[in-house]
Amino acid sequence: MRLGINLGYWGLGMDADNIAVAQEADRLGYSVCWAAEAYGSDAATVLSYVAAKTERIDVGSAIFQIPARTPAMTAMTAATLDTLSGGRFRLGLGVSGPQVSEGWYGVKFDKPLARTREYVEIIRKAMSRERLVHEGAHWTLPLPGGPGKPIKLTVHPVREHIPLYIAAIGPKNLELTGEIADGWLGIFFSPEHGALSLDPLTAGRAKAGKTLEGFDLCPTVNIAVGEDIKAGVDGLRSYAALYIGGMGSKEKNFYNQLARRMGYEQAADEVQEKYLARDYAGAAAAVPHDLIDATSLIGDTARIADRMQAYADAGVTTLTLAPSGFTLDERILALRTGVEALERAGLA
């Protein structure tokens, strides 16, 4: 099992430290460094900077938001980043959510599965450097009846195939991911509830005549290093409450739905009710201890090593760490503990 590091969003006051974290991960042999975007920093600019400041570690978008860019623009960006980084780019995609898609980008959040399928088809065509022609429900290239003509990408990526990942939570999106992607970007993944994600991914791979062999299962997990398990869990409560309670509307919150499928229906209701009423402390307190512990790496090196073994046994191939601390020392400690735990578990 390989390790990754997720820098999250740029602009949260840790920007200079982010480069130091990426460089330390590079030195320690981490496989990939991911950057995110929502409605603040964009991931492409961050990744180009990280790539310029590192030597070996891959850089990946987790994620480029599908409503933010046309598929051809995403192909251009992927090809450019792969070229600038010397073949170290991984393309992660996701549909975002209704609030961001419609409120920030002005793109209707409808038929996300069909839109994702078309988006990936166009990207693959563009990056293969064939002349771009596509007729679909969401995009038609070139536009009919006008001066547009089929064009091919002028950039030559370092690799013929740039790894493509999709961030997915719901069963149907997971199945699509298994069918059309090279890897999966997960969140709130618990080895004990692994079938919730792995079964639909496996079904999608079967549709494509493939298995999970060679498919990168890559969940992001928070890591909190320390002897006090309760303190580690409590430090992650606000993060969990944000996603389960406030990341989306009451009617459409993918993370809340995931918590329900994991068996936390009553808690999911309470967290969301309190969060939407702006009782953020109450929402954080309502997140079950067991849910946070099951979806994170919390404790000393030995305990984290045991949990890493559980993730490996569940089939995870790249475990991406998101340190819970905000200081550079805390984040570096998490990076080094991750390597030590991986070696202790015999997974390096």
CSV table of C-alpha atoms in Angstrom, one decimal:
chain,number,residue,atom,x,y,z
A,1,MET,CA,0.0,0.0,0.0
A,2,ARG,CA,1.3,3.4,-1.0
A,3,LEU,CA,0.8,6.7,0.9
A,4,GLY,CA,-0.4,10.1,-0.3
A,5,ILE,CA,-0.8,13.5,1.2
A,6,ASN,CA,-3.8,15.8,0.8
A,7,LEU,CA,-3.0,19.5,1.1
A,8,GLY,CA,-6.7,20.5,1.0
A,9,TYR,CA,-7.4,24.0,0.0
A,10,TRP,CA,-4.9,26.8,-0.6
A,11,GLY,CA,-5.5,30.1,1.2
A,12,LEU,CA,-6.2,28.9,4.7
A,13,GLY,CA,-3.2,30.5,6.2
A,14,MET,CA,-0.9,27.5,5.8
A,15,ASP,CA,0.3,28.2,2.2
A,16,ALA,CA,4.0,28.4,2.9
A,17,ASP,CA,3.8,25.3,5.1
A,18,ASN,CA,2.0,23.4,2.3
A,19,ILE,CA,5.1,23.5,0.2
A,20,ALA,CA,7.2,22.3,3.1
A,21,VAL,CA,4.7,19.5,3.7
A,22,ALA,CA,4.8,18.5,0.0
A,23,GLN,CA,8.6,18.6,0.0
A,24,GLU,CA,8.8,16.4,3.1
A,25,ALA,CA,6.4,14.0,1.6
A,26,ASP,CA,8.5,13.9,-1.5
A,27,ARG,CA,11.6,13.2,0.6
A,28,LEU,CA,9.9,10.5,2.6
A,29,GLY,CA,8.8,8.6,-0.5
A,30,TYR,CA,5.1,9.5,-0.6
A,31,SER,CA,3.4,8.4,-3.8
A,32,VAL,CA,1.2,11.5,-4.6
A,33,CYS,CA,0.3,14.9,-3.3
A,34,TRP,CA,-3.3,16.0,-3.9
A,35,ALA,CA,-4.8,19.5,-3.9
A,36,ALA,CA,-8.5,20.4,-3.7
A,37,GLU,CA,-10.7,23.2,-5.0
A,38,ALA,CA,-14.2,24.4,-4.1
A,39,TYR,CA,-14.9,28.1,-4.5
A,40,GLY,CA,-11.6,29.5,-3.4
A,41,SER,CA,-8.2,28.4,-4.7
A,42,ASP,CA,-8.1,26.4,-7.9
A,43,ALA,CA,-6.2,23.2,-7.9
A,44,ALA,CA,-4.4,23.5,-11.2
A,45,THR,CA,-2.3,26.6,-10.1
A,46,VAL,CA,-1.5,25.0,-6.8
A,47,LEU,CA,-0.4,21.7,-8.4
A,48,SER,CA,1.9,23.5,-10.9
A,49,TYR,CA,3.6,25.3,-8.0
A,50,VAL,CA,3.9,22.1,-6.0
A,51,ALA,CA,5.3,20.2,-9.0
A,52,ALA,CA,7.9,22.9,-9.5
A,53,LYS,CA,9.0,22.6,-5.9
A,54,THR,CA,9.3,18.8,-5.7
A,55,GLU,CA,11.2,16.2,-7.6
A,56,ARG,CA,9.6,12.7,-7.5
A,57,ILE,CA,6.1,12.8,-5.9
A,58,ASP,CA,3.1,12.8,-8.2
A,59,VAL,CA,0.7,15.7,-8.1
A,60,GLY,CA,-3.0,15.1,-8.4
A,61,SER,CA,-6.3,17.1,-8.5
A,62,ALA,CA,-8.7,16.0,-5.8
A,63,ILE,CA,-10.6,17.2,-7.5
A,64,PHE,CA,-11.0,19.3,-10.6
A,65,GLN,CA,-14.7,20.2,-10.5
A,66,ILE,CA,-16.6,19.2,-13.7
A,67,PRO,CA,-18.9,22.2,-13.8
A,68,ALA,CA,-15.9,24.5,-13.5
A,69,ARG,CA,-14.3,23.7,-16.9
A,70,THR,CA,-15.2,22.4,-20.3
A,71,PRO,CA,-13.9,18.9,-20.9
A,72,ALA,CA,-11.5,20.1,-23.6
A,73,MET,CA,-10.1,22.7,-21.1
A,74,THR,CA,-9.6,20.0,-18.5
A,75,ALA,CA,-7.7,17.9,-21.1
A,76,MET,CA,-5.5,20.9,-21.9
A,77,THR,CA,-4.8,21.5,-18.2
A,78,ALA,CA,-4.0,17.8,-17.6
A,79,ALA,CA,-1.7,17.6,-20.6
A,80,THR,CA,0.1,20.8,-19.6
A,81,LEU,CA,0.6,19.7,-16.0
A,82,ASP,CA,1.8,16.3,-17.0
A,83,THR,CA,4.3,17.9,-19.3
A,84,LEU,CA,5.5,20.5,-16.8
A,85,SER,CA,5.9,17.9,-14.0
A,86,GLY,CA,7.8,15.4,-16.1
A,87,GLY,CA,5.0,12.9,-16.2
A,88,ARG,CA,3.8,13.2,-12.6
A,89,PHE,CA,0.2,14.3,-12.9
A,90,ARG,CA,-2.9,12.4,-11.9
A,91,LEU,CA,-6.3,13.8,-13.0
A,92,GLY,CA,-9.0,13.6,-10.3
A,93,LEU,CA,-12.6,14.7,-11.3
A,94,GLY,CA,-15.8,15.2,-9.5
A,95,VAL,CA,-19.2,16.8,-10.1
A,96,SER,CA,-19.1,18.9,-6.9
A,97,GLY,CA,-22.5,19.5,-5.4
A,98,PRO,CA,-25.7,21.4,-6.3
A,99,GLN,CA,-24.9,24.5,-4.2
A,100,VAL,CA,-21.5,25.1,-5.8
A,101,SER,CA,-22.4,23.9,-9.3
A,102,GLU,CA,-25.4,26.2,-9.6
A,103,GLY,CA,-24.5,28.9,-7.1
A,104,TRP,CA,-20.9,29.5,-8.1
A,105,TYR,CA,-20.5,28.2,-11.6
A,106,GLY,CA,-24.0,28.7,-12.9
A,107,VAL,CA,-24.2,25.1,-14.2
A,108,LYS,CA,-27.4,23.2,-13.6
A,109,PHE,CA,-26.8,20.1,-11.4
A,110,ASP,CA,-28.7,17.6,-13.5
A,111,LYS,CA,-27.9,14.1,-14.7
A,112,PRO,CA,-24.5,14.1,-13.0
A,113,LEU,CA,-23.7,10.5,-14.0
A,114,ALA,CA,-24.4,11.0,-17.7
A,115,ARG,CA,-22.5,14.3,-17.6
A,116,THR,CA,-19.5,12.6,-16.0
A,117,ARG,CA,-19.5,9.8,-18.5
A,118,GLU,CA,-19.5,12.3,-21.4
A,119,TYR,CA,-16.9,14.5,-19.8
A,120,VAL,CA,-14.5,11.5,-19.4
A,121,GLU,CA,-15.1,10.4,-23.0
A,122,ILE,CA,-14.2,13.8,-24.4
A,123,ILE,CA,-11.1,14.1,-22.2
A,124,ARG,CA,-9.8,10.7,-23.3
A,125,LYS,CA,-10.4,11.6,-26.9
A,126,ALA,CA,-8.7,15.0,-26.5
A,127,MET,CA,-5.7,13.5,-24.7
A,128,SER,CA,-5.3,10.8,-27.3
A,129,ARG,CA,-4.6,13.7,-29.7
A,130,GLU,CA,-7.2,12.6,-32.2
A,131,ARG,CA,-9.3,15.3,-33.8
A,132,LEU,CA,-12.1,16.1,-31.3
A,133,VAL,CA,-15.5,15.1,-32.5
A,134,HIS,CA,-18.3,14.4,-30.1
A,135,GLU,CA,-22.1,14.2,-30.2
A,136,GLY,CA,-23.8,13.9,-26.9
A,137,ALA,CA,-26.6,15.1,-24.7
A,138,HIS,CA,-24.4,17.6,-22.9
A,139,TRP,CA,-21.6,18.5,-25.4
A,140,THR,CA,-21.4,18.6,-29.2
A,141,LEU,CA,-18.1,19.3,-30.8
A,142,PRO,CA,-17.7,21.0,-33.1
A,143,LEU,CA,-20.9,23.0,-32.8
A,144,PRO,CA,-23.1,22.4,-35.8
A,145,GLY,CA,-23.8,25.0,-38.4
A,146,GLY,CA,-20.9,27.3,-37.6
A,147,PRO,CA,-17.2,27.8,-38.3
A,148,GLY,CA,-15.9,25.3,-35.8
A,149,LYS,CA,-13.9,22.4,-37.1
A,150,PRO,CA,-12.4,19.3,-35.5
A,151,ILE,CA,-9.1,20.2,-33.7
A,152,LYS,CA,-6.5,18.1,-32.0
A,153,LEU,CA,-4.5,18.8,-28.9
A,154,THR,CA,-1.1,20.4,-29.7
A,155,VAL,CA,0.5,19.5,-26.4
A,156,HIS,CA,2.3,16.2,-26.3
A,157,PRO,CA,1.9,14.8,-22.7
A,158,VAL,CA,4.9,12.9,-21.3
A,159,ARG,CA,2.7,9.7,-21.0
A,160,GLU,CA,0.3,8.2,-23.4
A,161,HIS,CA,-2.2,7.6,-20.6
A,162,ILE,CA,-2.6,10.0,-17.7
A,163,PRO,CA,-4.3,8.2,-14.7
A,164,LEU,CA,-7.9,9.4,-14.3
A,165,TYR,CA,-9.7,9.2,-10.9
A,166,ILE,CA,-13.3,10.1,-10.0
A,167,ALA,CA,-14.4,11.2,-6.5
A,168,ALA,CA,-17.6,9.2,-5.8
A,169,ILE,CA,-19.8,8.5,-2.8
A,170,GLY,CA,-23.2,7.2,-4.0
A,171,PRO,CA,-23.6,3.6,-5.3
A,172,LYS,CA,-24.4,4.6,-8.9
A,173,ASN,CA,-21.5,7.0,-9.1
A,174,LEU,CA,-19.2,4.4,-7.6
A,175,GLU,CA,-20.3,1.9,-10.2
A,176,LEU,CA,-19.7,4.4,-13.0
A,177,THR,CA,-16.2,5.2,-11.5
A,178,GLY,CA,-15.3,1.5,-11.6
A,179,GLU,CA,-16.4,1.3,-15.2
A,180,ILE,CA,-14.7,4.3,-16.7
A,181,ALA,CA,-11.9,5.5,-14.4
A,182,ASP,CA,-8.4,4.2,-13.4
A,183,GLY,CA,-8.9,5.0,-9.7
A,184,TRP,CA,-11.3,6.1,-7.0
A,185,LEU,CA,-11.0,9.0,-4.7
A,186,GLY,CA,-12.9,8.3,-1.5
A,187,ILE,CA,-13.7,10.1,1.8
A,188,PHE,CA,-15.1,8.8,5.1
A,189,PHE,CA,-14.0,5.3,4.1
A,190,SER,CA,-14.2,2.7,6.9
A,191,PRO,CA,-12.6,-0.8,6.3
A,192,GLU,CA,-15.5,-2.2,8.4
A,193,HIS,CA,-18.0,-0.8,5.9
A,194,GLY,CA,-15.8,-1.3,2.8
A,195,ALA,CA,-18.5,-3.2,0.9
A,196,LEU,CA,-20.5,0.0,0.6
A,197,SER,CA,-17.9,1.3,-1.8
A,198,LEU,CA,-16.1,-1.7,-3.1
A,199,ASP,CA,-19.2,-3.7,-4.2
A,200,PRO,CA,-20.4,-1.0,-6.6
A,201,LEU,CA,-16.9,-0.3,-7.8
A,202,THR,CA,-16.4,-4.0,-8.5
A,203,ALA,CA,-19.7,-4.1,-10.4
A,204,GLY,CA,-18.5,-1.2,-12.5
A,205,ARG,CA,-15.2,-2.9,-13.3
A,206,ALA,CA,-17.2,-6.0,-14.3
A,207,LYS,CA,-19.2,-3.9,-16.8
A,208,ALA,CA,-15.9,-3.0,-18.4
A,209,GLY,CA,-14.7,-6.6,-18.4
A,210,LYS,CA,-12.2,-5.8,-15.7
A,211,THR,CA,-11.5,-6.5,-12.0
A,212,LEU,CA,-10.2,-4.3,-9.3
A,213,GLU,CA,-6.7,-5.5,-10.2
A,214,GLY,CA,-4.7,-2.4,-11.2
A,215,PHE,CA,-7.5,-0.1,-10.1
A,216,ASP,CA,-6.3,2.5,-7.5
A,217,LEU,CA,-8.5,2.6,-4.4
A,218,CYS,CA,-7.5,5.9,-2.9
A,219,PRO,CA,-9.4,7.2,0.1
A,220,THR,CA,-8.4,10.3,2.0
A,221,VAL,CA,-8.3,9.7,5.8
A,222,ASN,CA,-7.6,12.2,8.6
A,223,ILE,CA,-4.6,11.3,10.8
A,224,ALA,CA,-4.3,12.5,14.4
A,225,VAL,CA,-1.1,11.4,16.2
A,226,GLY,CA,-1.2,11.1,20.0
A,227,GLU,CA,-1.8,8.8,22.9
A,228,ASP,CA,-5.2,10.4,23.8
A,229,ILE,CA,-7.8,8.8,21.4
A,230,LYS,CA,-10.7,10.9,22.7
A,231,ALA,CA,-8.7,14.1,22.1
A,232,GLY,CA,-7.9,12.9,18.6
A,233,VAL,CA,-11.5,12.2,17.8
A,234,ASP,CA,-12.7,15.5,19.3
A,235,GLY,CA,-10.2,17.4,17.2
A,236,LEU,CA,-11.9,16.0,14.1
A,237,ARG,CA,-15.5,16.6,15.2
A,238,SER,CA,-15.9,20.0,13.5
A,239,TYR,CA,-14.6,18.6,10.2
A,240,ALA,CA,-17.0,15.7,10.3
A,241,ALA,CA,-19.9,17.9,11.3
A,242,LEU,CA,-19.3,20.3,8.4
A,243,TYR,CA,-19.5,17.4,5.8
A,244,ILE,CA,-22.3,15.4,7.4
A,245,GLY,CA,-24.4,18.4,8.5
A,246,GLY,CA,-23.6,21.3,6.2
A,247,MET,CA,-22.0,20.1,2.9
A,248,GLY,CA,-25.1,20.4,0.8
A,249,SER,CA,-28.8,21.0,1.5
A,250,LYS,CA,-31.1,19.0,3.8
A,251,GLU,CA,-32.4,17.2,0.8
A,252,LYS,CA,-29.1,16.5,-1.0
A,253,ASN,CA,-26.1,15.9,1.2
A,254,PHE,CA,-24.0,13.0,-0.1
A,255,TYR,CA,-21.9,12.7,3.1
A,256,ASN,CA,-25.0,12.6,5.3
A,257,GLN,CA,-26.4,9.8,3.1
A,258,LEU,CA,-23.1,7.9,3.4
A,259,ALA,CA,-23.3,8.1,7.2
A,260,ARG,CA,-26.8,6.7,7.0
A,261,ARG,CA,-25.7,3.8,4.9
A,262,MET,CA,-23.0,3.1,7.5
A,263,GLY,CA,-25.8,2.7,10.1
A,264,TYR,CA,-25.7,6.2,11.7
A,265,GLU,CA,-29.2,7.3,10.6
A,266,GLN,CA,-30.3,8.9,13.9
A,267,ALA,CA,-26.9,10.7,14.4
A,268,ALA,CA,-26.9,11.9,10.8
A,269,ASP,CA,-30.3,13.5,11.4
A,270,GLU,CA,-29.2,15.2,14.6
A,271,VAL,CA,-25.9,16.5,13.1
A,272,GLN,CA,-27.6,17.9,10.1
A,273,GLU,CA,-30.5,19.5,12.1
A,274,LYS,CA,-28.1,21.2,14.5
A,275,TYR,CA,-25.7,22.3,11.8
A,276,LEU,CA,-28.4,23.8,9.6
A,277,ALA,CA,-29.7,25.6,12.7
A,278,ARG,CA,-26.1,27.1,13.1
A,279,ASP,CA,-25.5,25.2,16.3
A,280,TYR,CA,-22.1,24.1,15.1
A,281,ALA,CA,-20.8,23.1,18.5
A,282,GLY,CA,-23.9,20.9,19.0
A,283,ALA,CA,-23.5,19.4,15.6
A,284,ALA,CA,-19.9,18.5,16.3
A,285,ALA,CA,-20.8,17.0,19.6
A,286,ALA,CA,-23.5,14.8,17.9
A,287,VAL,CA,-21.0,13.1,15.5
A,288,PRO,CA,-20.5,9.6,16.9
A,289,HIS,CA,-17.1,8.8,18.3
A,290,ASP,CA,-17.1,5.5,16.5
A,291,LEU,CA,-17.8,7.0,13.1
A,292,ILE,CA,-14.8,9.3,13.4
A,293,ASP,CA,-12.5,6.6,14.7
A,294,ALA,CA,-13.5,4.1,12.0
A,295,THR,CA,-12.8,6.6,9.2
A,296,SER,CA,-9.6,8.1,10.5
A,297,LEU,CA,-6.1,7.1,11.7
A,298,ILE,CA,-5.9,8.1,15.4
A,299,GLY,CA,-3.4,7.2,18.1
A,300,ASP,CA,0.2,6.3,18.4
A,301,THR,CA,2.3,4.6,15.8
A,302,ALA,CA,1.2,1.1,16.8
A,303,ARG,CA,-2.5,1.8,16.7
A,304,ILE,CA,-2.2,3.7,13.4
A,305,ALA,CA,-0.3,0.7,12.0
A,306,ASP,CA,-3.1,-1.6,13.0
A,307,ARG,CA,-5.6,0.6,11.2
A,308,MET,CA,-3.4,0.8,8.2
A,309,GLN,CA,-3.4,-3.0,8.0
A,310,ALA,CA,-7.2,-2.9,8.1
A,311,TYR,CA,-7.3,-0.5,5.2
A,312,ALA,CA,-4.8,-2.7,3.2
A,313,ASP,CA,-6.9,-5.8,4.0
A,314,ALA,CA,-10.0,-4.0,2.7
A,315,GLY,CA,-8.2,-3.5,-0.6
A,316,VAL,CA,-6.9,0.1,-0.4
A,317,THR,CA,-3.9,0.6,-2.6
A,318,THR,CA,-3.1,4.3,-1.9
A,319,LEU,CA,-3.9,5.7,1.5
A,320,THR,CA,-4.0,9.5,1.4
A,321,LEU,CA,-3.4,11.2,4.7
A,322,ALA,CA,-4.9,14.5,5.8
A,323,PRO,CA,-3.1,15.7,9.0
A,324,SER,CA,-5.5,17.0,11.6
A,325,GLY,CA,-3.0,19.6,13.0
A,326,PHE,CA,-2.6,23.1,11.5
A,327,THR,CA,1.0,23.8,12.5
A,328,LEU,CA,3.9,22.7,10.4
A,329,ASP,CA,5.4,20.6,13.2
A,330,GLU,CA,2.1,18.7,13.6
A,331,ARG,CA,1.7,18.0,9.9
A,332,ILE,CA,5.3,16.9,9.5
A,333,LEU,CA,4.9,14.6,12.6
A,334,ALA,CA,1.8,13.1,10.9
A,335,LEU,CA,3.8,12.5,7.7
A,336,ARG,CA,6.6,10.7,9.5
A,337,THR,CA,4.3,8.7,11.7
A,338,GLY,CA,2.5,7.6,8.5
A,339,VAL,CA,5.7,6.2,7.1
A,340,GLU,CA,6.7,4.6,10.4
A,341,ALA,CA,3.3,3.0,10.8
A,342,LEU,CA,3.3,1.7,7.2
A,343,GLU,CA,6.7,0.0,7.8
A,344,ARG,CA,5.6,-1.3,11.2
A,345,ALA,CA,2.6,-3.0,9.5
A,346,GLY,CA,4.9,-4.5,6.9
A,347,LEU,CA,3.1,-2.7,4.1
A,348,ALA,CA,5.9,-0.5,2.8
